[in-house]
Amino acid sequence: MPRLYVLGNFTIDDVIYHGSSAWWDVPGGNVLYSAAGARTWLSEVGLLARLGRDYPDAHLRTLADSGFVLGLRRVDRPNIHTWALYEAGASRFVNHIDSGGHHDMSIRQEEIDESHRRAEAYHLASMPTDIQLDLVRALKRPDNLVSLDPHVDYLHRGDAALEGILRIVDCFLPSREEARLAYGADRPEEAARSFAAAGPRAVAIKLADEGSLVYDRGAARLVYVPAIDVAVTDVTGAGDAYCGGFLAGMLLTGDPVEAALYGTVSASYTVESRGALGVAIAPAEASRSRLAALRATVSVQQH
């Protein structure tokens, strides 16, 4: 059984870059990118998700051959399809075309087989908050780790479901925009401390190409981790890959700052690739080399 599982959504993506390239019917989704990020560090990673009736079986065979254990549920709905346009400056607009919705395509806790409930770590990628809360309650144990990335479309300050989640999860991993919505202001350092005070031992706020801001509640450390400068092919899924790498790092080291370094390395491989299935599983030596170089750049504040 894998030590780590990822829960989330599969998508089929059409991606267009301003003045550059276009790719059609690319397999994607937060569950796939998060799993790829964790796979950078672990030999085997599990995926728990719903699949639409039109999701290609060929993609699943590729996953099974690449070190992923699949705990999937087919539902009689079209899969989520997205259309993404990256404008100059990396702005993105995503439209969901004729497709399933996030509620339809998010796995429910009762659909998870008992054989997948004994792992050491679970990452919940972006899904509706009420579904995430049910999953957190079902999967969290005193002896495992649970991390969560909220969904920007379901966030607002004072949300009871989010407050319940923060009391349970070990790691909270929002983007800057998600942190702003949940905290009520665009002040990442304050937001990170506030979220940690509600329960999580680690909070990492993703800052896109600026890196991430990590708060380690136990050590009262606030750490800025820069992004790694690599040749960018496609930034889709980088935040999800960061989350998967972060939880893998927590599992392997127990240190939130180290976990952020692991996540950043995972994200760097994702932006170099096209599509989640194109993410290269880098040799361990190369990953360790990036990790060591990145570690030398972090700055720590004690608070």
PDB file of C-alpha atoms in Angstrom:
ATOM      1  CA  MET A   1       0.000   0.000   0.000  1.00  0.00           C
ATOM      2  CA  PRO A   2       1.314   3.510  -0.761  1.00  0.00           C
ATOM      3  CA  ARG A   3       2.448   5.590   2.194  1.00  0.00           C
ATOM      4  CA  LEU A   4       0.723   8.634   0.707  1.00  0.00           C
ATOM      5  CA  TYR A   5      -2.584   9.154  -1.127  1.00  0.00           C
ATOM      6  CA  VAL A   6      -3.952  12.189  -2.958  1.00  0.00           C
ATOM      7  CA  LEU A   7      -7.678  12.968  -3.289  1.00  0.00           C
ATOM      8  CA  GLY A   8      -9.104  15.387  -5.840  1.00  0.00           C
ATOM      9  CA  ASN A   9     -10.367  15.765  -9.397  1.00  0.00           C
ATOM     10  CA  PHE A  10      -9.246  14.572 -12.812  1.00  0.00           C
ATOM     11  CA  THR A  11      -9.663  16.981 -15.721  1.00  0.00           C
ATOM     12  CA  ILE A  12      -9.198  16.955 -19.474  1.00  0.00           C
ATOM     13  CA  ASP A  13      -7.578  20.266 -20.449  1.00  0.00           C
ATOM     14  CA  ASP A  14      -7.204  22.501 -23.483  1.00  0.00           C
ATOM     15  CA  VAL A  15      -4.304  24.896 -22.820  1.00  0.00           C
ATOM     16  CA  ILE A  16      -3.406  27.989 -24.866  1.00  0.00           C
ATOM     17  CA  TYR A  17      -0.359  30.207 -24.292  1.00  0.00           C
ATOM     18  CA  HIS A  18      -0.314  33.827 -25.499  1.00  0.00           C
ATOM     19  CA  GLY A  19       1.706  34.080 -28.707  1.00  0.00           C
ATOM     20  CA  SER A  20       3.023  30.565 -28.301  1.00  0.00           C
ATOM     21  CA  SER A  21       1.598  27.063 -28.110  1.00  0.00           C
ATOM     22  CA  ALA A  22      -1.712  25.275 -27.760  1.00  0.00           C
ATOM     23  CA  TRP A  23      -2.341  21.750 -26.486  1.00  0.00           C
ATOM     24  CA  TRP A  24      -5.619  19.864 -26.632  1.00  0.00           C
ATOM     25  CA  ASP A  25      -7.155  17.084 -24.523  1.00  0.00           C
ATOM     26  CA  VAL A  26      -4.264  17.055 -22.061  1.00  0.00           C
ATOM     27  CA  PRO A  27      -4.821  14.839 -18.998  1.00  0.00           C
ATOM     28  CA  GLY A  28      -4.755  17.018 -15.909  1.00  0.00           C
ATOM     29  CA  GLY A  29      -6.501  17.815 -12.677  1.00  0.00           C
ATOM     30  CA  ASN A  30      -5.368  18.608  -9.164  1.00  0.00           C
ATOM     31  CA  VAL A  31      -5.283  14.955  -8.094  1.00  0.00           C
ATOM     32  CA  LEU A  32      -2.908  14.095 -10.922  1.00  0.00           C
ATOM     33  CA  TYR A  33      -0.546  17.047 -10.491  1.00  0.00           C
ATOM     34  CA  SER A  34      -0.474  16.623  -6.699  1.00  0.00           C
ATOM     35  CA  ALA A  35       0.317  12.931  -7.083  1.00  0.00           C
ATOM     36  CA  ALA A  36       3.080  13.724  -9.571  1.00  0.00           C
ATOM     37  CA  GLY A  37       4.574  16.145  -7.034  1.00  0.00           C
ATOM     38  CA  ALA A  38       4.591  13.483  -4.335  1.00  0.00           C
ATOM     39  CA  ARG A  39       5.932  10.909  -6.798  1.00  0.00           C
ATOM     40  CA  THR A  40       9.105  12.980  -7.138  1.00  0.00           C
ATOM     41  CA  TRP A  41      10.036  11.739  -3.656  1.00  0.00           C
ATOM     42  CA  LEU A  42       8.152   8.464  -3.177  1.00  0.00           C
ATOM     43  CA  SER A  43       8.278   5.279  -5.234  1.00  0.00           C
ATOM     44  CA  GLU A  44       4.522   4.757  -5.036  1.00  0.00           C
ATOM     45  CA  VAL A  45       1.609   7.182  -4.598  1.00  0.00           C
ATOM     46  CA  GLY A  46      -2.133   6.486  -4.422  1.00  0.00           C
ATOM     47  CA  LEU A  47      -4.909   8.461  -6.153  1.00  0.00           C
ATOM     48  CA  LEU A  48      -8.490   8.524  -4.866  1.00  0.00           C
ATOM     49  CA  ALA A  49     -10.990  10.233  -7.153  1.00  0.00           C
ATOM     50  CA  ARG A  50     -14.145  10.027  -9.201  1.00  0.00           C
ATOM     51  CA  LEU A  51     -13.872   9.619 -12.962  1.00  0.00           C
ATOM     52  CA  GLY A  52     -16.374  10.705 -15.576  1.00  0.00           C
ATOM     53  CA  ARG A  53     -17.699   8.289 -18.146  1.00  0.00           C
ATOM     54  CA  ASP A  54     -15.620   9.911 -20.908  1.00  0.00           C
ATOM     55  CA  TYR A  55     -12.205   9.815 -19.205  1.00  0.00           C
ATOM     56  CA  PRO A  56      -9.807   7.887 -21.493  1.00  0.00           C
ATOM     57  CA  ASP A  57      -8.721   4.465 -20.237  1.00  0.00           C
ATOM     58  CA  ALA A  58      -5.344   4.949 -21.930  1.00  0.00           C
ATOM     59  CA  HIS A  59      -4.452   7.679 -19.422  1.00  0.00           C
ATOM     60  CA  LEU A  60      -5.222   5.305 -16.550  1.00  0.00           C
ATOM     61  CA  ARG A  61      -2.992   2.597 -17.978  1.00  0.00           C
ATOM     62  CA  THR A  62      -0.145   5.094 -18.179  1.00  0.00           C
ATOM     63  CA  LEU A  63      -0.665   6.036 -14.536  1.00  0.00           C
ATOM     64  CA  ALA A  64      -0.745   2.432 -13.357  1.00  0.00           C
ATOM     65  CA  ASP A  65       2.529   1.801 -15.202  1.00  0.00           C
ATOM     66  CA  SER A  66       4.169   4.832 -13.553  1.00  0.00           C
ATOM     67  CA  GLY A  67       4.005   3.955  -9.864  1.00  0.00           C
ATOM     68  CA  PHE A  68       0.495   5.176  -9.079  1.00  0.00           C
ATOM     69  CA  VAL A  69      -2.062   3.062  -7.212  1.00  0.00           C
ATOM     70  CA  LEU A  70      -5.581   3.911  -8.397  1.00  0.00           C
ATOM     71  CA  GLY A  71      -8.629   3.927  -6.141  1.00  0.00           C
ATOM     72  CA  LEU A  72     -11.136   5.362  -8.605  1.00  0.00           C
ATOM     73  CA  ARG A  73     -14.921   5.482  -8.918  1.00  0.00           C
ATOM     74  CA  ARG A  74     -16.589   5.845 -12.301  1.00  0.00           C
ATOM     75  CA  VAL A  75     -19.741   7.961 -12.232  1.00  0.00           C
ATOM     76  CA  ASP A  76     -22.337   8.490 -14.941  1.00  0.00           C
ATOM     77  CA  ARG A  77     -21.364  12.098 -15.567  1.00  0.00           C
ATOM     78  CA  PRO A  78     -19.054  13.756 -18.082  1.00  0.00           C
ATOM     79  CA  ASN A  79     -15.582  14.369 -16.702  1.00  0.00           C
ATOM     80  CA  ILE A  80     -14.457  17.912 -15.873  1.00  0.00           C
ATOM     81  CA  HIS A  81     -13.159  19.634 -19.023  1.00  0.00           C
ATOM     82  CA  THR A  82     -11.276  22.927 -18.835  1.00  0.00           C
ATOM     83  CA  TRP A  83     -10.104  25.579 -21.260  1.00  0.00           C
ATOM     84  CA  ALA A  84      -7.167  27.654 -20.015  1.00  0.00           C
ATOM     85  CA  LEU A  85      -5.674  30.780 -21.589  1.00  0.00           C
ATOM     86  CA  TYR A  86      -2.347  32.077 -20.303  1.00  0.00           C
ATOM     87  CA  GLU A  87      -1.967  35.717 -21.299  1.00  0.00           C
ATOM     88  CA  ALA A  88       1.221  37.767 -21.237  1.00  0.00           C
ATOM     89  CA  GLY A  89       2.336  37.906 -17.612  1.00  0.00           C
ATOM     90  CA  ALA A  90       0.918  34.410 -16.963  1.00  0.00           C
ATOM     91  CA  SER A  91      -2.639  35.524 -16.213  1.00  0.00           C
ATOM     92  CA  ARG A  92      -5.059  32.668 -16.648  1.00  0.00           C
ATOM     93  CA  PHE A  93      -8.746  32.375 -17.387  1.00  0.00           C
ATOM     94  CA  VAL A  94     -10.343  28.956 -17.026  1.00  0.00           C
ATOM     95  CA  ASN A  95     -13.740  28.082 -18.417  1.00  0.00           C
ATOM     96  CA  HIS A  96     -15.437  24.785 -17.718  1.00  0.00           C
ATOM     97  CA  ILE A  97     -16.979  23.701 -20.989  1.00  0.00           C
ATOM     98  CA  ASP A  98     -19.591  20.949 -21.334  1.00  0.00           C
ATOM     99  CA  SER A  99     -18.440  18.922 -18.360  1.00  0.00           C
ATOM    100  CA  GLY A 100     -19.100  17.636 -14.898  1.00  0.00           C
ATOM    101  CA  GLY A 101     -18.897  19.988 -11.925  1.00  0.00           C
ATOM    102  CA  HIS A 102     -16.743  19.859  -8.823  1.00  0.00           C
ATOM    103  CA  HIS A 103     -19.542  18.515  -6.617  1.00  0.00           C
ATOM    104  CA  ASP A 104     -20.384  15.788  -9.121  1.00  0.00           C
ATOM    105  CA  MET A 105     -16.766  14.778  -9.612  1.00  0.00           C
ATOM    106  CA  SER A 106     -15.422  14.887  -6.028  1.00  0.00           C
ATOM    107  CA  ILE A 107     -15.076  11.538  -4.298  1.00  0.00           C
ATOM    108  CA  ARG A 108     -17.098  10.937  -1.130  1.00  0.00           C
ATOM    109  CA  GLN A 109     -15.677   9.311   1.965  1.00  0.00           C
ATOM    110  CA  GLU A 110     -18.036   6.329   1.727  1.00  0.00           C
ATOM    111  CA  GLU A 111     -16.576   5.537  -1.724  1.00  0.00           C
ATOM    112  CA  ILE A 112     -13.088   4.954  -0.323  1.00  0.00           C
ATOM    113  CA  ASP A 113     -12.324   1.261   0.147  1.00  0.00           C
ATOM    114  CA  GLU A 114     -11.020   0.140   3.516  1.00  0.00           C
ATOM    115  CA  SER A 115      -7.775  -0.948   1.859  1.00  0.00           C
ATOM    116  CA  HIS A 116      -7.009   2.719   1.087  1.00  0.00           C
ATOM    117  CA  ARG A 117      -7.719   4.039   4.599  1.00  0.00           C
ATOM    118  CA  ARG A 118      -4.546   2.927   6.380  1.00  0.00           C
ATOM    119  CA  ALA A 119      -1.952   5.174   4.750  1.00  0.00           C
ATOM    120  CA  GLU A 120       0.499   7.393   6.613  1.00  0.00           C
ATOM    121  CA  ALA A 121      -0.479  10.559   4.750  1.00  0.00           C
ATOM    122  CA  TYR A 122      -3.349  12.024   2.720  1.00  0.00           C
ATOM    123  CA  HIS A 123      -3.455  15.217   0.680  1.00  0.00           C
ATOM    124  CA  LEU A 124      -6.854  16.692  -0.159  1.00  0.00           C
ATOM    125  CA  ALA A 125      -6.584  18.791  -3.308  1.00  0.00           C
ATOM    126  CA  SER A 126      -9.078  21.566  -4.062  1.00  0.00           C
ATOM    127  CA  MET A 127     -12.695  20.413  -3.788  1.00  0.00           C
ATOM    128  CA  PRO A 128     -15.882  21.927  -2.343  1.00  0.00           C
ATOM    129  CA  THR A 129     -15.256  22.705   1.327  1.00  0.00           C
ATOM    130  CA  ASP A 130     -18.138  20.641   2.710  1.00  0.00           C
ATOM    131  CA  ILE A 131     -16.866  17.547   0.898  1.00  0.00           C
ATOM    132  CA  GLN A 132     -13.323  18.203   2.116  1.00  0.00           C
ATOM    133  CA  LEU A 133     -14.532  18.423   5.715  1.00  0.00           C
ATOM    134  CA  ASP A 134     -16.272  15.039   5.465  1.00  0.00           C
ATOM    135  CA  LEU A 135     -13.132  13.498   3.971  1.00  0.00           C
ATOM    136  CA  VAL A 136     -10.853  15.000   6.621  1.00  0.00           C
ATOM    137  CA  ARG A 137     -13.057  13.637   9.386  1.00  0.00           C
ATOM    138  CA  ALA A 138     -13.037  10.189   7.799  1.00  0.00           C
ATOM    139  CA  LEU A 139      -9.307   9.951   7.086  1.00  0.00           C
ATOM    140  CA  LYS A 140      -7.550  11.783   9.916  1.00  0.00           C
ATOM    141  CA  ARG A 141      -6.048   9.615  12.671  1.00  0.00           C
ATOM    142  CA  PRO A 142      -3.673  10.489  15.515  1.00  0.00           C
ATOM    143  CA  ASP A 143      -0.876   8.595  13.759  1.00  0.00           C
ATOM    144  CA  ASN A 144      -1.137  10.020  10.229  1.00  0.00           C
ATOM    145  CA  LEU A 145      -0.720  13.304   8.359  1.00  0.00           C
ATOM    146  CA  VAL A 146      -3.425  15.158   6.449  1.00  0.00           C
ATOM    147  CA  SER A 147      -2.820  18.228   4.285  1.00  0.00           C
ATOM    148  CA  LEU A 148      -5.407  20.303   2.459  1.00  0.00           C
ATOM    149  CA  ASP A 149      -5.536  22.814  -0.388  1.00  0.00           C
ATOM    150  CA  PRO A 150      -8.820  24.791  -0.360  1.00  0.00           C
ATOM    151  CA  HIS A 151     -10.856  25.675  -3.453  1.00  0.00           C
ATOM    152  CA  VAL A 152     -10.959  29.364  -4.326  1.00  0.00           C
ATOM    153  CA  ASP A 153     -14.604  29.176  -5.447  1.00  0.00           C
ATOM    154  CA  TYR A 154     -15.839  27.954  -2.059  1.00  0.00           C
ATOM    155  CA  LEU A 155     -13.956  30.198   0.364  1.00  0.00           C
ATOM    156  CA  HIS A 156     -15.062  33.080   2.535  1.00  0.00           C
ATOM    157  CA  ARG A 157     -14.066  34.367   5.949  1.00  0.00           C
ATOM    158  CA  GLY A 158     -15.894  32.758   8.852  1.00  0.00           C
ATOM    159  CA  ASP A 159     -16.854  29.618   6.903  1.00  0.00           C
ATOM    160  CA  ALA A 160     -17.809  27.010   9.512  1.00  0.00           C
ATOM    161  CA  ALA A 161     -16.640  24.122   7.325  1.00  0.00           C
ATOM    162  CA  LEU A 162     -13.219  25.721   6.851  1.00  0.00           C
ATOM    163  CA  GLU A 163     -12.929  26.382  10.576  1.00  0.00           C
ATOM    164  CA  GLY A 164     -13.698  22.710  11.187  1.00  0.00           C
ATOM    165  CA  ILE A 165     -11.036  21.698   8.683  1.00  0.00           C
ATOM    166  CA  LEU A 166      -8.385  23.895  10.303  1.00  0.00           C
ATOM    167  CA  ARG A 167      -9.007  22.247  13.662  1.00  0.00           C
ATOM    168  CA  ILE A 168      -8.210  18.822  12.195  1.00  0.00           C
ATOM    169  CA  VAL A 169      -5.598  19.024   9.427  1.00  0.00           C
ATOM    170  CA  ASP A 170      -1.845  19.001   9.979  1.00  0.00           C
ATOM    171  CA  CYS A 171      -0.964  21.194   6.988  1.00  0.00           C
ATOM    172  CA  PHE A 172      -2.972  23.960   5.312  1.00  0.00           C
ATOM    173  CA  LEU A 173      -1.714  24.900   1.837  1.00  0.00           C
ATOM    174  CA  PRO A 174      -3.686  27.770   0.231  1.00  0.00           C
ATOM    175  CA  SER A 175      -2.672  30.038  -2.606  1.00  0.00           C
ATOM    176  CA  ARG A 176      -2.254  33.740  -1.857  1.00  0.00           C
ATOM    177  CA  GLU A 177      -5.725  34.466  -3.270  1.00  0.00           C
ATOM    178  CA  GLU A 178      -7.276  31.645  -1.230  1.00  0.00           C
ATOM    179  CA  ALA A 179      -5.522  32.921   1.889  1.00  0.00           C
ATOM    180  CA  ARG A 180      -6.872  36.418   1.206  1.00  0.00           C
ATOM    181  CA  LEU A 181     -10.429  35.152   0.887  1.00  0.00           C
ATOM    182  CA  ALA A 182     -10.235  32.975   3.996  1.00  0.00           C
ATOM    183  CA  TYR A 183      -8.429  35.563   6.139  1.00  0.00           C
ATOM    184  CA  GLY A 184     -10.191  38.646   4.796  1.00  0.00           C
ATOM    185  CA  ALA A 185      -7.088  40.611   3.791  1.00  0.00           C
ATOM    186  CA  ASP A 186      -4.064  40.237   1.533  1.00  0.00           C
ATOM    187  CA  ARG A 187      -1.521  39.944   4.348  1.00  0.00           C
ATOM    188  CA  PRO A 188       0.132  36.532   3.932  1.00  0.00           C
ATOM    189  CA  GLU A 189       2.311  36.633   7.061  1.00  0.00           C
ATOM    190  CA  GLU A 190      -0.626  37.521   9.308  1.00  0.00           C
ATOM    191  CA  ALA A 191      -2.842  35.001   7.548  1.00  0.00           C
ATOM    192  CA  ALA A 192      -0.332  32.182   7.970  1.00  0.00           C
ATOM    193  CA  ARG A 193      -0.072  32.763  11.710  1.00  0.00           C
ATOM    194  CA  SER A 194      -3.845  33.071  12.045  1.00  0.00           C
ATOM    195  CA  PHE A 195      -4.500  29.799  10.213  1.00  0.00           C
ATOM    196  CA  ALA A 196      -1.850  28.010  12.287  1.00  0.00           C
ATOM    197  CA  ALA A 197      -3.374  29.301  15.513  1.00  0.00           C
ATOM    198  CA  ALA A 198      -6.620  27.558  14.526  1.00  0.00           C
ATOM    199  CA  GLY A 199      -4.945  24.155  14.475  1.00  0.00           C
ATOM    200  CA  PRO A 200      -2.511  23.181  11.685  1.00  0.00           C
ATOM    201  CA  ARG A 201       1.107  22.635  12.677  1.00  0.00           C
ATOM    202  CA  ALA A 202       2.199  23.951   9.268  1.00  0.00           C
ATOM    203  CA  VAL A 203       0.785  26.568   6.906  1.00  0.00           C
ATOM    204  CA  ALA A 204       2.276  27.229   3.476  1.00  0.00           C
ATOM    205  CA  ILE A 205       0.890  30.062   1.358  1.00  0.00           C
ATOM    206  CA  LYS A 206       1.769  29.619  -2.312  1.00  0.00           C
ATOM    207  CA  LEU A 207       2.918  32.833  -3.993  1.00  0.00           C
ATOM    208  CA  ALA A 208       3.067  31.579  -7.609  1.00  0.00           C
ATOM    209  CA  ASP A 209       6.392  32.488  -9.247  1.00  0.00           C
ATOM    210  CA  GLU A 210       7.493  34.298  -6.070  1.00  0.00           C
ATOM    211  CA  GLY A 211       7.719  31.021  -4.134  1.00  0.00           C
ATOM    212  CA  SER A 212       5.934  30.323  -0.865  1.00  0.00           C
ATOM    213  CA  LEU A 213       5.659  31.560   2.700  1.00  0.00           C
ATOM    214  CA  VAL A 214       5.736  28.850   5.364  1.00  0.00           C
ATOM    215  CA  TYR A 215       4.818  29.087   9.031  1.00  0.00           C
ATOM    216  CA  ASP A 216       5.951  26.323  11.383  1.00  0.00           C
ATOM    217  CA  ARG A 217       3.759  26.684  14.465  1.00  0.00           C
ATOM    218  CA  GLY A 218       5.808  24.418  16.727  1.00  0.00           C
ATOM    219  CA  ALA A 219       9.054  26.312  16.159  1.00  0.00           C
ATOM    220  CA  ALA A 220       7.390  29.715  15.592  1.00  0.00           C
ATOM    221  CA  ARG A 221       9.314  30.013  12.327  1.00  0.00           C
ATOM    222  CA  LEU A 222       8.217  32.087   9.361  1.00  0.00           C
ATOM    223  CA  VAL A 223      10.155  31.116   6.250  1.00  0.00           C
ATOM    224  CA  TYR A 224      10.158  32.469   2.717  1.00  0.00           C
ATOM    225  CA  VAL A 225      11.096  29.843   0.127  1.00  0.00           C
ATOM    226  CA  PRO A 226      11.773  31.209  -3.374  1.00  0.00           C
ATOM    227  CA  ALA A 227      10.744  29.451  -6.549  1.00  0.00           C
ATOM    228  CA  ILE A 228      13.441  27.641  -8.518  1.00  0.00           C
ATOM    229  CA  ASP A 229      14.460  29.365 -11.741  1.00  0.00           C
ATOM    230  CA  VAL A 230      13.841  26.850 -14.539  1.00  0.00           C
ATOM    231  CA  ALA A 231      12.789  26.978 -18.185  1.00  0.00           C
ATOM    232  CA  VAL A 232       8.998  27.233 -18.097  1.00  0.00           C
ATOM    233  CA  THR A 233       6.943  25.093 -20.466  1.00  0.00           C
ATOM    234  CA  ASP A 234       3.554  25.050 -18.722  1.00  0.00           C
ATOM    235  CA  VAL A 235       2.723  26.403 -15.260  1.00  0.00           C
ATOM    236  CA  THR A 236      -0.532  24.431 -15.040  1.00  0.00           C
ATOM    237  CA  GLY A 237      -0.595  22.317 -11.900  1.00  0.00           C
ATOM    238  CA  ALA A 238       2.504  23.801 -10.280  1.00  0.00           C
ATOM    239  CA  GLY A 239       0.646  24.691  -7.090  1.00  0.00           C
ATOM    240  CA  ASP A 240      -0.815  21.202  -6.880  1.00  0.00           C
ATOM    241  CA  ALA A 241       2.590  19.603  -7.431  1.00  0.00           C
ATOM    242  CA  TYR A 242       3.932  21.802  -4.633  1.00  0.00           C
ATOM    243  CA  CYS A 243       1.260  20.438  -2.297  1.00  0.00           C
ATOM    244  CA  GLY A 244       2.045  16.822  -3.131  1.00  0.00           C
ATOM    245  CA  GLY A 245       5.749  17.414  -2.684  1.00  0.00           C
ATOM    246  CA  PHE A 246       5.114  19.290   0.566  1.00  0.00           C
ATOM    247  CA  LEU A 247       3.245  16.392   2.136  1.00  0.00           C
ATOM    248  CA  ALA A 248       5.865  13.921   0.916  1.00  0.00           C
ATOM    249  CA  GLY A 249       8.470  16.122   2.592  1.00  0.00           C
ATOM    250  CA  MET A 250       6.493  16.185   5.837  1.00  0.00           C
ATOM    251  CA  LEU A 251       6.215  12.415   5.725  1.00  0.00           C
ATOM    252  CA  LEU A 252       9.930  11.941   5.107  1.00  0.00           C
ATOM    253  CA  THR A 253      11.351  14.653   7.398  1.00  0.00           C
ATOM    254  CA  GLY A 254       8.649  15.870   9.799  1.00  0.00           C
ATOM    255  CA  ASP A 255       9.890  19.436   9.234  1.00  0.00           C
ATOM    256  CA  PRO A 256       7.543  22.027   7.642  1.00  0.00           C
ATOM    257  CA  VAL A 257      10.416  24.076   6.239  1.00  0.00           C
ATOM    258  CA  GLU A 258      12.020  21.032   4.643  1.00  0.00           C
ATOM    259  CA  ALA A 259       8.576  20.076   3.355  1.00  0.00           C
ATOM    260  CA  ALA A 260       8.316  23.451   1.600  1.00  0.00           C
ATOM    261  CA  LEU A 261      11.661  22.812  -0.070  1.00  0.00           C
ATOM    262  CA  TYR A 262      10.460  19.409  -1.275  1.00  0.00           C
ATOM    263  CA  GLY A 263       7.279  20.995  -2.606  1.00  0.00           C
ATOM    264  CA  THR A 264       9.199  23.701  -4.429  1.00  0.00           C
ATOM    265  CA  VAL A 265      11.417  21.142  -6.148  1.00  0.00           C
ATOM    266  CA  SER A 266       8.333  19.170  -7.209  1.00  0.00           C
ATOM    267  CA  ALA A 267       6.751  22.316  -8.659  1.00  0.00           C
ATOM    268  CA  SER A 268       9.924  23.093 -10.597  1.00  0.00           C
ATOM    269  CA  TYR A 269       9.694  19.801 -12.473  1.00  0.00           C
ATOM    270  CA  THR A 270       6.034  20.405 -13.245  1.00  0.00           C
ATOM    271  CA  VAL A 271       6.557  23.796 -14.905  1.00  0.00           C
ATOM    272  CA  GLU A 272       9.281  22.273 -17.087  1.00  0.00           C
ATOM    273  CA  SER A 273       6.792  19.734 -18.487  1.00  0.00           C
ATOM    274  CA  ARG A 274       3.609  19.731 -20.558  1.00  0.00           C
ATOM    275  CA  GLY A 275       0.654  18.087 -18.842  1.00  0.00           C
ATOM    276  CA  ALA A 276       0.586  16.016 -15.691  1.00  0.00           C
ATOM    277  CA  LEU A 277       1.547  12.805 -17.478  1.00  0.00           C
ATOM    278  CA  GLY A 278       4.514  14.609 -18.992  1.00  0.00           C
ATOM    279  CA  VAL A 279       6.070  15.363 -15.620  1.00  0.00           C
ATOM    280  CA  ALA A 280       9.380  13.544 -15.575  1.00  0.00           C
ATOM    281  CA  ILE A 281      10.128  11.452 -12.521  1.00  0.00           C
ATOM    282  CA  ALA A 282      13.566  12.923 -12.007  1.00  0.00           C
ATOM    283  CA  PRO A 283      16.469  10.812 -10.778  1.00  0.00           C
ATOM    284  CA  ALA A 284      16.820  11.028  -7.007  1.00  0.00           C
ATOM    285  CA  GLU A 285      20.287  12.552  -7.320  1.00  0.00           C
ATOM    286  CA  ALA A 286      18.971  15.427  -9.451  1.00  0.00           C
ATOM    287  CA  SER A 287      16.136  16.110  -7.018  1.00  0.00           C
ATOM    288  CA  ARG A 288      18.510  16.096  -4.059  1.00  0.00           C
ATOM    289  CA  SER A 289      20.799  18.498  -5.880  1.00  0.00           C
ATOM    290  CA  ARG A 290      17.956  20.969  -6.457  1.00  0.00           C
ATOM    291  CA  LEU A 291      16.899  20.515  -2.849  1.00  0.00           C
ATOM    292  CA  ALA A 292      20.360  21.328  -1.500  1.00  0.00           C
ATOM    293  CA  ALA A 293      20.737  24.409  -3.705  1.00  0.00           C
ATOM    294  CA  LEU A 294      17.325  25.697  -2.664  1.00  0.00           C
ATOM    295  CA  ARG A 295      17.970  25.067   1.033  1.00  0.00           C
ATOM    296  CA  ALA A 296      20.851  27.539   0.950  1.00  0.00           C
ATOM    297  CA  THR A 297      18.522  30.357  -0.134  1.00  0.00           C
ATOM    298  CA  VAL A 298      15.867  30.348   2.593  1.00  0.00           C
ATOM    299  CA  SER A 299      15.557  33.094   5.204  1.00  0.00           C
ATOM    300  CA  VAL A 300      14.085  32.373   8.633  1.00  0.00           C
ATOM    301  CA  GLN A 301      12.333  34.729  11.025  1.00  0.00           C
ATOM    302  CA  GLN A 302      11.592  33.680  14.598  1.00  0.00           C
ATOM    303  CA  HIS A 303       8.202  34.903  15.852  1.00  0.00           C
TER     304      HIS A 303
END
